[in-house]
Amino acid sequence: MYTVAITPISVATAAVYGATGQINGFTFGLFLVSAIAVIAWINLSNDVFDSETGIDQNKAHSVVNLTGNKALVFWLSNACLLVGIGGIGAIAYFQQDWRVLGAIALACALGYTYQGPPFRLGYQGLGELICLITFGPLTFLAVCYSQASPPSPTLWGASLFVGISTAIILFCSHFHQVEDDLAAGKRSPIVRLGTAKGSTVLAVSTVSLYILTPLFILCGYFSPWTLLLFLTVPVAYELVNHVGQYHNQPDKVRNCKFIAVKLHFWTGLCLSLGLIL
Ligand SMILES: C/C(=C\COP(=O)(O)OP(=O)(O)O)CCC[C@H](C)CCC[C@H](C)CCCC(C)C
Ligand SMILES: O=C(O)C1=CC(=O)c2ccccc2C1=O
């Protein structure tokens, strides 16, 4: 799952490098470490908050279920947040640009509203929108300011791409959980749509990645090298085909999140290369 931290930082940094021909390696490294700590926070605190609603009763790998110590996991998650925000704060300080910290702090606040009381917006099916905004434009803005570069159409285009590919991971994570979600009152997009319509939405969202890229090339935002993205079509096909076949069979569809992670990783790598070349 930690590729969800690495990919947006790498693609945004590649977009900056493509535009300016230089990046600060130390800032890039510190951003990566900080983003990983933020993702550790969101996952550990998700287990804490979900243990309060009972939705994770059957989730064997919930760290709260594994340790039986909710307080410990809560404080561990806060420590991760402190490390993550501390690292981003240090970058903002070195750059003397507090917009870096502001964008990531806003992303973290939105991440909290996904799962924490009193908001729990994920229970209303709003997680994918939060994912798109936080892993897309907010993270990309923070990265470009951290590299002392202004946002460009290339950066916005790439942020939309990564925002969608990250939201696809979250969307896929709901297919096998319909029963548990219904029991806990969580109206995930798959609970709302049903698994059949959900698999169609997944297909359309996945295909949109391969439409947006040529469109951005035609607009002059992306280099033609970003067509490297089409090397990932077999993974996209695997995802759409797997969910299309097994959307209503929880045991068979449960691994689709990991195919989505694979798609997110490889599309991110191809896009980064395309933006650098
Ligand atoms: C914890 C997340 C998903 C798990 O959700 P769920 O409870 O449905 O799944 P389980 O069955 O596994 O319990 C991730 C949620 C992500 C959230 C919508 C947005 C987070 C924003 C980040 C804080 C932004 C970080 C940016 C970083 C790259 C600097
Ligand atoms: O555990 C999960 O299901 C997820 C964890 C996570 O950090 C993440 C981040 C961005 C999009 C989706 C997800 C998950 O689904």
PDB file of C-alpha atoms and ligand atoms in Angstrom:
ATOM      1  CA  MET A   1       0.000   0.000   0.000  1.00  0.00           C
ATOM      2  CA  TYR A   2       2.926   2.356   0.585  1.00  0.00           C
ATOM      3  CA  THR A   3       3.244   2.876  -3.162  1.00  0.00           C
ATOM      4  CA  VAL A   4       0.265   5.235  -2.745  1.00  0.00           C
ATOM      5  CA  ALA A   5       2.735   7.530  -0.972  1.00  0.00           C
ATOM      6  CA  ILE A   6       5.658   7.002  -3.352  1.00  0.00           C
ATOM      7  CA  THR A   7       3.822   7.354  -6.686  1.00  0.00           C
ATOM      8  CA  PRO A   8       2.326  10.883  -6.346  1.00  0.00           C
ATOM      9  CA  ILE A   9       5.605  12.299  -5.007  1.00  0.00           C
ATOM     10  CA  SER A  10       7.567  10.631  -7.832  1.00  0.00           C
ATOM     11  CA  VAL A  11       5.188  11.646 -10.641  1.00  0.00           C
ATOM     12  CA  ALA A  12       4.950  15.244  -9.368  1.00  0.00           C
ATOM     13  CA  THR A  13       8.744  15.438  -9.036  1.00  0.00           C
ATOM     14  CA  ALA A  14       9.106  14.022 -12.561  1.00  0.00           C
ATOM     15  CA  ALA A  15       6.730  16.734 -13.846  1.00  0.00           C
ATOM     16  CA  VAL A  16       8.869  19.409 -12.150  1.00  0.00           C
ATOM     17  CA  TYR A  17      12.074  17.860 -13.547  1.00  0.00           C
ATOM     18  CA  GLY A  18      10.532  17.715 -17.040  1.00  0.00           C
ATOM     19  CA  ALA A  19       9.762  21.439 -16.834  1.00  0.00           C
ATOM     20  CA  THR A  20      12.874  22.774 -15.115  1.00  0.00           C
ATOM     21  CA  GLY A  21      15.603  20.149 -15.697  1.00  0.00           C
ATOM     22  CA  GLN A  22      16.480  20.113 -12.005  1.00  0.00           C
ATOM     23  CA  ILE A  23      15.208  18.856  -8.674  1.00  0.00           C
ATOM     24  CA  ASN A  24      16.459  18.947  -5.109  1.00  0.00           C
ATOM     25  CA  GLY A  25      17.215  15.296  -4.236  1.00  0.00           C
ATOM     26  CA  PHE A  26      17.219  15.887  -0.471  1.00  0.00           C
ATOM     27  CA  THR A  27      13.752  17.478  -0.583  1.00  0.00           C
ATOM     28  CA  PHE A  28      12.497  14.604  -2.737  1.00  0.00           C
ATOM     29  CA  GLY A  29      13.871  12.016  -0.259  1.00  0.00           C
ATOM     30  CA  LEU A  30      12.486  13.803   2.796  1.00  0.00           C
ATOM     31  CA  PHE A  31       9.095  14.177   1.100  1.00  0.00           C
ATOM     32  CA  LEU A  32       9.018  10.421   0.386  1.00  0.00           C
ATOM     33  CA  VAL A  33       9.825   9.468   4.000  1.00  0.00           C
ATOM     34  CA  SER A  34       7.269  11.958   5.333  1.00  0.00           C
ATOM     35  CA  ALA A  35       4.558  10.738   2.932  1.00  0.00           C
ATOM     36  CA  ILE A  36       5.168   7.124   4.029  1.00  0.00           C
ATOM     37  CA  ALA A  37       4.755   8.199   7.676  1.00  0.00           C
ATOM     38  CA  VAL A  38       1.482   9.981   6.787  1.00  0.00           C
ATOM     39  CA  ILE A  39       0.186   6.811   5.093  1.00  0.00           C
ATOM     40  CA  ALA A  40       1.151   4.770   8.186  1.00  0.00           C
ATOM     41  CA  TRP A  41      -0.884   7.271  10.244  1.00  0.00           C
ATOM     42  CA  ILE A  42      -3.986   7.074   8.021  1.00  0.00           C
ATOM     43  CA  ASN A  43      -3.940   3.257   8.062  1.00  0.00           C
ATOM     44  CA  LEU A  44      -3.291   2.811  11.805  1.00  0.00           C
ATOM     45  CA  SER A  45      -5.864   5.449  12.744  1.00  0.00           C
ATOM     46  CA  ASN A  46      -8.324   3.822  10.302  1.00  0.00           C
ATOM     47  CA  ASP A  47      -8.051   0.614  12.329  1.00  0.00           C
ATOM     48  CA  VAL A  48      -8.605   2.583  15.555  1.00  0.00           C
ATOM     49  CA  PHE A  49     -11.694   4.462  14.306  1.00  0.00           C
ATOM     50  CA  ASP A  50     -13.140   1.401  12.565  1.00  0.00           C
ATOM     51  CA  SER A  51     -12.803  -0.596  15.791  1.00  0.00           C
ATOM     52  CA  GLU A  52     -15.217   1.911  17.348  1.00  0.00           C
ATOM     53  CA  THR A  53     -17.967   1.289  14.780  1.00  0.00           C
ATOM     54  CA  GLY A  54     -17.511  -2.501  14.726  1.00  0.00           C
ATOM     55  CA  ILE A  55     -16.988  -2.550  10.943  1.00  0.00           C
ATOM     56  CA  ASP A  56     -13.594  -4.293  11.249  1.00  0.00           C
ATOM     57  CA  GLN A  57     -14.880  -7.235  13.339  1.00  0.00           C
ATOM     58  CA  ASN A  58     -13.978  -9.669  10.531  1.00  0.00           C
ATOM     59  CA  LYS A  59     -10.804  -7.842   9.437  1.00  0.00           C
ATOM     60  CA  ALA A  60      -8.023 -10.205  10.554  1.00  0.00           C
ATOM     61  CA  HIS A  61      -5.212  -7.791   9.627  1.00  0.00           C
ATOM     62  CA  SER A  62      -6.617  -4.824  11.580  1.00  0.00           C
ATOM     63  CA  VAL A  63      -3.694  -3.805  13.813  1.00  0.00           C
ATOM     64  CA  VAL A  64      -6.172  -3.179  16.649  1.00  0.00           C
ATOM     65  CA  ASN A  65      -7.526  -6.743  16.295  1.00  0.00           C
ATOM     66  CA  LEU A  66      -3.991  -8.159  16.034  1.00  0.00           C
ATOM     67  CA  THR A  67      -2.633  -6.372  19.121  1.00  0.00           C
ATOM     68  CA  GLY A  68      -5.865  -6.053  21.135  1.00  0.00           C
ATOM     69  CA  ASN A  69      -4.508  -2.668  22.266  1.00  0.00           C
ATOM     70  CA  LYS A  70      -6.446   0.225  20.738  1.00  0.00           C
ATOM     71  CA  ALA A  71      -4.727   2.890  22.853  1.00  0.00           C
ATOM     72  CA  LEU A  72      -1.269   1.751  21.762  1.00  0.00           C
ATOM     73  CA  VAL A  73      -2.261   1.789  18.065  1.00  0.00           C
ATOM     74  CA  PHE A  74      -3.833   5.235  18.519  1.00  0.00           C
ATOM     75  CA  TRP A  75      -0.649   6.731  19.971  1.00  0.00           C
ATOM     76  CA  LEU A  76       1.510   4.932  17.423  1.00  0.00           C
ATOM     77  CA  SER A  77      -0.618   6.454  14.658  1.00  0.00           C
ATOM     78  CA  ASN A  78      -0.247   9.923  16.196  1.00  0.00           C
ATOM     79  CA  ALA A  79       3.527   9.433  16.342  1.00  0.00           C
ATOM     80  CA  CYS A  80       3.537   8.600  12.613  1.00  0.00           C
ATOM     81  CA  LEU A  81       1.516  11.747  11.882  1.00  0.00           C
ATOM     82  CA  LEU A  82       3.966  13.804  13.909  1.00  0.00           C
ATOM     83  CA  VAL A  83       6.932  12.363  11.954  1.00  0.00           C
ATOM     84  CA  GLY A  84       5.148  12.961   8.633  1.00  0.00           C
ATOM     85  CA  ILE A  85       4.025  16.508   9.378  1.00  0.00           C
ATOM     86  CA  GLY A  86       7.395  17.247  11.015  1.00  0.00           C
ATOM     87  CA  GLY A  87       9.212  16.214   7.816  1.00  0.00           C
ATOM     88  CA  ILE A  88       6.921  18.294   5.610  1.00  0.00           C
ATOM     89  CA  GLY A  89       7.276  21.222   8.050  1.00  0.00           C
ATOM     90  CA  ALA A  90      11.070  20.936   7.728  1.00  0.00           C
ATOM     91  CA  ILE A  91      10.802  21.069   3.919  1.00  0.00           C
ATOM     92  CA  ALA A  92       8.547  24.146   4.169  1.00  0.00           C
ATOM     93  CA  TYR A  93      11.063  25.757   6.520  1.00  0.00           C
ATOM     94  CA  PHE A  94      14.077  25.035   4.245  1.00  0.00           C
ATOM     95  CA  GLN A  95      12.134  26.351   1.248  1.00  0.00           C
ATOM     96  CA  GLN A  96      10.586  29.197   3.252  1.00  0.00           C
ATOM     97  CA  ASP A  97       7.329  28.281   1.538  1.00  0.00           C
ATOM     98  CA  TRP A  98       4.568  27.428   4.012  1.00  0.00           C
ATOM     99  CA  ARG A  99       2.181  26.503   1.210  1.00  0.00           C
ATOM    100  CA  VAL A 100       3.958  23.099   1.190  1.00  0.00           C
ATOM    101  CA  LEU A 101       2.875  22.450   4.775  1.00  0.00           C
ATOM    102  CA  GLY A 102      -0.559  24.029   4.216  1.00  0.00           C
ATOM    103  CA  ALA A 103      -1.424  21.706   1.293  1.00  0.00           C
ATOM    104  CA  ILE A 104      -0.354  18.539   3.140  1.00  0.00           C
ATOM    105  CA  ALA A 105      -2.003  19.627   6.402  1.00  0.00           C
ATOM    106  CA  LEU A 106      -5.242  20.145   4.438  1.00  0.00           C
ATOM    107  CA  ALA A 107      -4.820  16.683   2.843  1.00  0.00           C
ATOM    108  CA  CYS A 108      -4.376  15.145   6.305  1.00  0.00           C
ATOM    109  CA  ALA A 109      -7.424  16.999   7.652  1.00  0.00           C
ATOM    110  CA  LEU A 110      -9.501  15.683   4.729  1.00  0.00           C
ATOM    111  CA  GLY A 111      -8.032  12.205   5.345  1.00  0.00           C
ATOM    112  CA  TYR A 112      -9.229  12.472   8.941  1.00  0.00           C
ATOM    113  CA  THR A 113     -12.758  13.376   7.821  1.00  0.00           C
ATOM    114  CA  TYR A 114     -12.803  10.142   5.780  1.00  0.00           C
ATOM    115  CA  GLN A 115     -12.740   7.994   8.875  1.00  0.00           C
ATOM    116  CA  GLY A 116     -12.680   9.979  12.122  1.00  0.00           C
ATOM    117  CA  PRO A 117     -15.562  11.149  14.316  1.00  0.00           C
ATOM    118  CA  PRO A 118     -17.778  13.072  13.997  1.00  0.00           C
ATOM    119  CA  PHE A 119     -17.393  13.120  10.189  1.00  0.00           C
ATOM    120  CA  ARG A 120     -16.767   9.542   8.973  1.00  0.00           C
ATOM    121  CA  LEU A 121     -17.406  10.739   5.381  1.00  0.00           C
ATOM    122  CA  GLY A 122     -16.215   7.369   4.045  1.00  0.00           C
ATOM    123  CA  TYR A 123     -19.387   5.917   5.549  1.00  0.00           C
ATOM    124  CA  GLN A 124     -21.345   8.197   3.175  1.00  0.00           C
ATOM    125  CA  GLY A 125     -19.399   7.018   0.127  1.00  0.00           C
ATOM    126  CA  LEU A 126     -17.237  10.152  -0.163  1.00  0.00           C
ATOM    127  CA  GLY A 127     -13.838   8.458   0.221  1.00  0.00           C
ATOM    128  CA  GLU A 128     -13.027   8.324  -3.493  1.00  0.00           C
ATOM    129  CA  LEU A 129     -13.584  12.080  -3.926  1.00  0.00           C
ATOM    130  CA  ILE A 130     -11.355  12.756  -0.889  1.00  0.00           C
ATOM    131  CA  CYS A 131      -8.728  10.415  -2.352  1.00  0.00           C
ATOM    132  CA  LEU A 132      -8.793  12.182  -5.720  1.00  0.00           C
ATOM    133  CA  ILE A 133      -8.344  15.638  -4.172  1.00  0.00           C
ATOM    134  CA  THR A 134      -5.728  14.682  -1.576  1.00  0.00           C
ATOM    135  CA  PHE A 135      -3.469  12.325  -3.560  1.00  0.00           C
ATOM    136  CA  GLY A 136      -4.000  14.433  -6.691  1.00  0.00           C
ATOM    137  CA  PRO A 137      -3.989  18.265  -6.673  1.00  0.00           C
ATOM    138  CA  LEU A 138      -3.096  18.822  -2.978  1.00  0.00           C
ATOM    139  CA  THR A 139      -0.062  16.506  -2.928  1.00  0.00           C
ATOM    140  CA  PHE A 140       1.095  17.670  -6.376  1.00  0.00           C
ATOM    141  CA  LEU A 141       0.834  21.338  -5.353  1.00  0.00           C
ATOM    142  CA  ALA A 142       2.872  20.632  -2.214  1.00  0.00           C
ATOM    143  CA  VAL A 143       5.559  18.802  -4.215  1.00  0.00           C
ATOM    144  CA  CYS A 144       5.919  21.550  -6.834  1.00  0.00           C
ATOM    145  CA  TYR A 145       6.159  24.278  -4.180  1.00  0.00           C
ATOM    146  CA  SER A 146       8.701  22.127  -2.295  1.00  0.00           C
ATOM    147  CA  GLN A 147      10.848  22.181  -5.444  1.00  0.00           C
ATOM    148  CA  ALA A 148      10.382  25.954  -5.828  1.00  0.00           C
ATOM    149  CA  SER A 149       8.501  25.450  -9.083  1.00  0.00           C
ATOM    150  CA  PRO A 150       5.134  27.027 -10.017  1.00  0.00           C
ATOM    151  CA  PRO A 151       2.198  24.731 -10.880  1.00  0.00           C
ATOM    152  CA  SER A 152       1.800  24.109 -14.620  1.00  0.00           C
ATOM    153  CA  PRO A 153      -0.902  22.495 -16.808  1.00  0.00           C
ATOM    154  CA  THR A 154       1.382  19.413 -16.941  1.00  0.00           C
ATOM    155  CA  LEU A 155       1.328  19.217 -13.150  1.00  0.00           C
ATOM    156  CA  TRP A 156      -2.481  19.605 -12.978  1.00  0.00           C
ATOM    157  CA  GLY A 157      -2.948  16.951 -15.678  1.00  0.00           C
ATOM    158  CA  ALA A 158      -0.645  14.505 -13.918  1.00  0.00           C
ATOM    159  CA  SER A 159      -2.361  15.211 -10.594  1.00  0.00           C
ATOM    160  CA  LEU A 160      -5.758  14.354 -12.082  1.00  0.00           C
ATOM    161  CA  PHE A 161      -4.320  11.114 -13.472  1.00  0.00           C
ATOM    162  CA  VAL A 162      -2.792  10.009 -10.156  1.00  0.00           C
ATOM    163  CA  GLY A 163      -5.858  11.182  -8.205  1.00  0.00           C
ATOM    164  CA  ILE A 164      -8.038   8.891 -10.331  1.00  0.00           C
ATOM    165  CA  SER A 165      -5.664   5.905 -10.177  1.00  0.00           C
ATOM    166  CA  THR A 166      -5.508   6.230  -6.362  1.00  0.00           C
ATOM    167  CA  ALA A 167      -9.286   6.550  -6.016  1.00  0.00           C
ATOM    168  CA  ILE A 168      -9.572   3.354  -8.094  1.00  0.00           C
ATOM    169  CA  ILE A 169      -7.654   1.476  -5.358  1.00  0.00           C
ATOM    170  CA  LEU A 170     -10.088   2.624  -2.667  1.00  0.00           C
ATOM    171  CA  PHE A 171     -13.066   1.855  -4.922  1.00  0.00           C
ATOM    172  CA  CYS A 172     -11.774  -1.690  -5.470  1.00  0.00           C
ATOM    173  CA  SER A 173     -11.317  -2.238  -1.724  1.00  0.00           C
ATOM    174  CA  HIS A 174     -15.120  -2.161  -1.217  1.00  0.00           C
ATOM    175  CA  PHE A 175     -16.246  -4.969  -3.556  1.00  0.00           C
ATOM    176  CA  HIS A 176     -15.764  -7.841  -1.096  1.00  0.00           C
ATOM    177  CA  GLN A 177     -16.988  -5.912   1.958  1.00  0.00           C
ATOM    178  CA  VAL A 178     -20.630  -5.250   1.061  1.00  0.00           C
ATOM    179  CA  GLU A 179     -22.062  -7.412   3.857  1.00  0.00           C
ATOM    180  CA  ASP A 180     -19.834  -5.998   6.617  1.00  0.00           C
ATOM    181  CA  ASP A 181     -20.369  -2.439   5.330  1.00  0.00           C
ATOM    182  CA  LEU A 182     -24.156  -2.817   5.276  1.00  0.00           C
ATOM    183  CA  ALA A 183     -24.145  -4.267   8.804  1.00  0.00           C
ATOM    184  CA  ALA A 184     -22.113  -1.292  10.100  1.00  0.00           C
ATOM    185  CA  GLY A 185     -24.207   1.291   8.199  1.00  0.00           C
ATOM    186  CA  LYS A 186     -21.402   2.162   5.776  1.00  0.00           C
ATOM    187  CA  ARG A 187     -22.791   3.293   2.404  1.00  0.00           C
ATOM    188  CA  SER A 188     -19.666   2.729   0.314  1.00  0.00           C
ATOM    189  CA  PRO A 189     -19.991   3.422  -3.434  1.00  0.00           C
ATOM    190  CA  ILE A 190     -20.385  -0.329  -3.990  1.00  0.00           C
ATOM    191  CA  VAL A 191     -23.152  -0.558  -1.374  1.00  0.00           C
ATOM    192  CA  ARG A 192     -24.869   2.365  -3.099  1.00  0.00           C
ATOM    193  CA  LEU A 193     -24.426   1.171  -6.706  1.00  0.00           C
ATOM    194  CA  GLY A 194     -24.411  -2.590  -6.312  1.00  0.00           C
ATOM    195  CA  THR A 195     -21.468  -4.679  -7.494  1.00  0.00           C
ATOM    196  CA  ALA A 196     -22.577  -4.951 -11.152  1.00  0.00           C
ATOM    197  CA  LYS A 197     -22.855  -1.181 -11.722  1.00  0.00           C
ATOM    198  CA  GLY A 198     -19.711  -0.790  -9.615  1.00  0.00           C
ATOM    199  CA  SER A 199     -17.763  -2.972 -12.040  1.00  0.00           C
ATOM    200  CA  THR A 200     -18.959  -0.777 -14.939  1.00  0.00           C
ATOM    201  CA  VAL A 201     -17.888   2.388 -13.094  1.00  0.00           C
ATOM    202  CA  LEU A 202     -14.501   0.758 -12.501  1.00  0.00           C
ATOM    203  CA  ALA A 203     -14.155  -0.062 -16.220  1.00  0.00           C
ATOM    204  CA  VAL A 204     -15.028   3.522 -17.238  1.00  0.00           C
ATOM    205  CA  SER A 205     -12.642   5.044 -14.659  1.00  0.00           C
ATOM    206  CA  THR A 206      -9.810   2.738 -15.739  1.00  0.00           C
ATOM    207  CA  VAL A 207     -10.336   3.485 -19.443  1.00  0.00           C
ATOM    208  CA  SER A 208     -10.406   7.223 -18.632  1.00  0.00           C
ATOM    209  CA  LEU A 209      -6.700   7.009 -17.732  1.00  0.00           C
ATOM    210  CA  TYR A 210      -5.935   5.915 -21.304  1.00  0.00           C
ATOM    211  CA  ILE A 211      -8.143   8.662 -22.791  1.00  0.00           C
ATOM    212  CA  LEU A 212      -6.845  11.500 -20.624  1.00  0.00           C
ATOM    213  CA  THR A 213      -3.198  10.871 -21.533  1.00  0.00           C
ATOM    214  CA  PRO A 214      -3.518  11.255 -25.362  1.00  0.00           C
ATOM    215  CA  LEU A 215      -5.848  14.199 -24.699  1.00  0.00           C
ATOM    216  CA  PHE A 216      -3.178  15.921 -22.585  1.00  0.00           C
ATOM    217  CA  ILE A 217      -0.600  15.181 -25.303  1.00  0.00           C
ATOM    218  CA  LEU A 218      -2.865  16.823 -27.911  1.00  0.00           C
ATOM    219  CA  CYS A 219      -3.264  19.856 -25.619  1.00  0.00           C
ATOM    220  CA  GLY A 220       0.546  20.053 -25.367  1.00  0.00           C
ATOM    221  CA  TYR A 221       0.554  19.356 -21.614  1.00  0.00           C
ATOM    222  CA  PHE A 222       2.245  15.922 -21.766  1.00  0.00           C
ATOM    223  CA  SER A 223       5.229  14.789 -23.797  1.00  0.00           C
ATOM    224  CA  PRO A 224       4.469  12.098 -26.441  1.00  0.00           C
ATOM    225  CA  TRP A 225       6.724   9.838 -24.325  1.00  0.00           C
ATOM    226  CA  THR A 226       3.844   9.501 -21.860  1.00  0.00           C
ATOM    227  CA  LEU A 227       2.310   7.111 -24.416  1.00  0.00           C
ATOM    228  CA  LEU A 228       4.582   4.614 -22.605  1.00  0.00           C
ATOM    229  CA  LEU A 229       1.489   4.349 -20.429  1.00  0.00           C
ATOM    230  CA  PHE A 230      -0.031   1.986 -22.985  1.00  0.00           C
ATOM    231  CA  LEU A 231       2.505  -0.656 -21.860  1.00  0.00           C
ATOM    232  CA  THR A 232       0.272  -1.036 -18.790  1.00  0.00           C
ATOM    233  CA  VAL A 233      -2.859  -1.999 -20.760  1.00  0.00           C
ATOM    234  CA  PRO A 234      -2.486  -5.712 -19.787  1.00  0.00           C
ATOM    235  CA  VAL A 235      -2.697  -4.787 -16.081  1.00  0.00           C
ATOM    236  CA  ALA A 236      -5.726  -2.556 -16.721  1.00  0.00           C
ATOM    237  CA  TYR A 237      -7.340  -5.413 -18.637  1.00  0.00           C
ATOM    238  CA  GLU A 238      -6.574  -7.850 -15.803  1.00  0.00           C
ATOM    239  CA  LEU A 239      -8.271  -5.501 -13.288  1.00  0.00           C
ATOM    240  CA  VAL A 240     -11.390  -4.746 -15.336  1.00  0.00           C
ATOM    241  CA  ASN A 241     -11.787  -8.360 -16.456  1.00  0.00           C
ATOM    242  CA  HIS A 242     -11.290  -9.796 -12.956  1.00  0.00           C
ATOM    243  CA  VAL A 243     -13.845  -7.466 -11.361  1.00  0.00           C
ATOM    244  CA  GLY A 244     -16.232  -7.879 -14.304  1.00  0.00           C
ATOM    245  CA  GLN A 245     -16.165 -11.640 -13.787  1.00  0.00           C
ATOM    246  CA  TYR A 246     -16.202 -11.862  -9.988  1.00  0.00           C
ATOM    247  CA  HIS A 247     -17.789  -8.607  -8.731  1.00  0.00           C
ATOM    248  CA  ASN A 248     -20.462 -10.477  -6.734  1.00  0.00           C
ATOM    249  CA  GLN A 249     -18.192 -13.227  -5.351  1.00  0.00           C
ATOM    250  CA  PRO A 250     -16.449 -11.711  -2.280  1.00  0.00           C
ATOM    251  CA  ASP A 251     -13.816 -14.465  -1.939  1.00  0.00           C
ATOM    252  CA  LYS A 252     -12.752 -14.158  -5.573  1.00  0.00           C
ATOM    253  CA  VAL A 253     -12.981 -10.362  -5.939  1.00  0.00           C
ATOM    254  CA  ARG A 254     -11.159  -9.532  -2.666  1.00  0.00           C
ATOM    255  CA  ASN A 255      -7.721  -9.433  -4.327  1.00  0.00           C
ATOM    256  CA  CYS A 256      -8.799  -6.812  -6.907  1.00  0.00           C
ATOM    257  CA  LYS A 257      -7.438  -4.053  -4.637  1.00  0.00           C
ATOM    258  CA  PHE A 258      -3.946  -5.471  -5.148  1.00  0.00           C
ATOM    259  CA  ILE A 259      -4.367  -5.540  -8.935  1.00  0.00           C
ATOM    260  CA  ALA A 260      -5.434  -1.874  -8.625  1.00  0.00           C
ATOM    261  CA  VAL A 261      -2.260  -1.169  -6.598  1.00  0.00           C
ATOM    262  CA  LYS A 262      -0.233  -2.849  -9.375  1.00  0.00           C
ATOM    263  CA  LEU A 263      -1.975  -0.664 -11.993  1.00  0.00           C
ATOM    264  CA  HIS A 264      -1.392   2.468  -9.892  1.00  0.00           C
ATOM    265  CA  PHE A 265       2.322   1.625  -9.534  1.00  0.00           C
ATOM    266  CA  TRP A 266       3.037   0.777 -13.188  1.00  0.00           C
ATOM    267  CA  THR A 267       0.985   3.646 -14.638  1.00  0.00           C
ATOM    268  CA  GLY A 268       2.757   6.008 -12.212  1.00  0.00           C
ATOM    269  CA  LEU A 269       6.159   4.698 -13.307  1.00  0.00           C
ATOM    270  CA  CYS A 270       5.361   5.015 -17.035  1.00  0.00           C
ATOM    271  CA  LEU A 271       3.930   8.504 -16.541  1.00  0.00           C
ATOM    272  CA  SER A 272       7.020   9.578 -14.554  1.00  0.00           C
ATOM    273  CA  LEU A 273       9.355   8.279 -17.293  1.00  0.00           C
ATOM    274  CA  GLY A 274       7.253   9.940 -19.978  1.00  0.00           C
ATOM    275  CA  LEU A 275       7.354  13.281 -18.160  1.00  0.00           C
ATOM    276  CA  ILE A 276      11.138  13.123 -17.670  1.00  0.00           C
ATOM    277  CA  LEU A 277      12.042  12.071 -21.254  1.00  0.00           C
TER     278      LEU A 277
HETATM  279  C1  LIG B   1      -7.133   3.972   5.285  1.00  0.00           C
HETATM  280  C2  LIG B   1      -7.649   4.097   3.921  1.00  0.00           C
HETATM  281  C3  LIG B   1      -8.513   3.237   3.408  1.00  0.00           C
HETATM  282  C4  LIG B   1      -9.092   2.090   4.131  1.00  0.00           C
HETATM  283  O1  LIG B   1     -10.471   2.248   4.098  1.00  0.00           O
HETATM  284  P1  LIG B   1     -11.514   1.193   4.662  1.00  0.00           P
HETATM  285  O2  LIG B   1     -11.802   1.490   6.074  1.00  0.00           O
HETATM  286  O3  LIG B   1     -12.674   1.198   3.738  1.00  0.00           O
HETATM  287  O4  LIG B   1     -10.777  -0.170   4.470  1.00  0.00           O
HETATM  288  P2  LIG B   1     -10.428  -1.343   5.445  1.00  0.00           P
HETATM  289  O5  LIG B   1     -11.369  -2.399   5.067  1.00  0.00           O
HETATM  290  O6  LIG B   1      -9.000  -1.689   5.091  1.00  0.00           O
HETATM  291  O7  LIG B   1     -10.589  -0.895   6.864  1.00  0.00           O
HETATM  292  C5  LIG B   1      -7.135   5.219   3.064  1.00  0.00           C
HETATM  293  C6  LIG B   1      -8.033   6.407   3.029  1.00  0.00           C
HETATM  294  C7  LIG B   1      -7.444   7.537   2.264  1.00  0.00           C
HETATM  295  C8  LIG B   1      -8.188   8.835   2.489  1.00  0.00           C
HETATM  296  C9  LIG B   1      -9.521   8.849   1.754  1.00  0.00           C
HETATM  297  C10 LIG B   1      -7.372  10.035   2.070  1.00  0.00           C
HETATM  298  C11 LIG B   1      -6.073  10.181   2.820  1.00  0.00           C
HETATM  299  C12 LIG B   1      -5.310  11.414   2.441  1.00  0.00           C
HETATM  300  C13 LIG B   1      -3.871  11.343   2.866  1.00  0.00           C
HETATM  301  C14 LIG B   1      -3.713  11.671   4.315  1.00  0.00           C
HETATM  302  C15 LIG B   1      -3.067  12.250   1.976  1.00  0.00           C
HETATM  303  C16 LIG B   1      -1.619  11.913   2.083  1.00  0.00           C
HETATM  304  C17 LIG B   1      -0.818  12.532   1.030  1.00  0.00           C
HETATM  305  C18 LIG B   1       0.609  12.022   1.087  1.00  0.00           C
HETATM  306  C19 LIG B   1       0.980  11.285  -0.142  1.00  0.00           C
HETATM  307  C20 LIG B   1       1.533  13.105   1.426  1.00  0.00           C
HETATM  308  O1  LIG B   2      -6.160  -0.468   3.455  1.00  0.00           O
HETATM  309  C1  LIG B   2      -6.713  -0.004   2.454  1.00  0.00           C
HETATM  310  O2  LIG B   2      -7.693  -0.545   1.949  1.00  0.00           O
HETATM  311  C2  LIG B   2      -6.165   1.245   1.861  1.00  0.00           C
HETATM  312  C3  LIG B   2      -5.139   1.899   2.476  1.00  0.00           C
HETATM  313  C4  LIG B   2      -4.599   3.088   1.971  1.00  0.00           C
HETATM  314  O3  LIG B   2      -3.669   3.665   2.550  1.00  0.00           O
HETATM  315  C5  LIG B   2      -5.147   3.641   0.764  1.00  0.00           C
HETATM  316  C6  LIG B   2      -4.639   4.831   0.256  1.00  0.00           C
HETATM  317  C7  LIG B   2      -5.165   5.345  -0.916  1.00  0.00           C
HETATM  318  C8  LIG B   2      -6.187   4.687  -1.573  1.00  0.00           C
HETATM  319  C9  LIG B   2      -6.703   3.512  -1.076  1.00  0.00           C
HETATM  320  C10 LIG B   2      -6.193   2.975   0.111  1.00  0.00           C
HETATM  321  C11 LIG B   2      -6.725   1.751   0.645  1.00  0.00           C
HETATM  322  O4  LIG B   2      -7.655   1.165   0.062  1.00  0.00           O
END
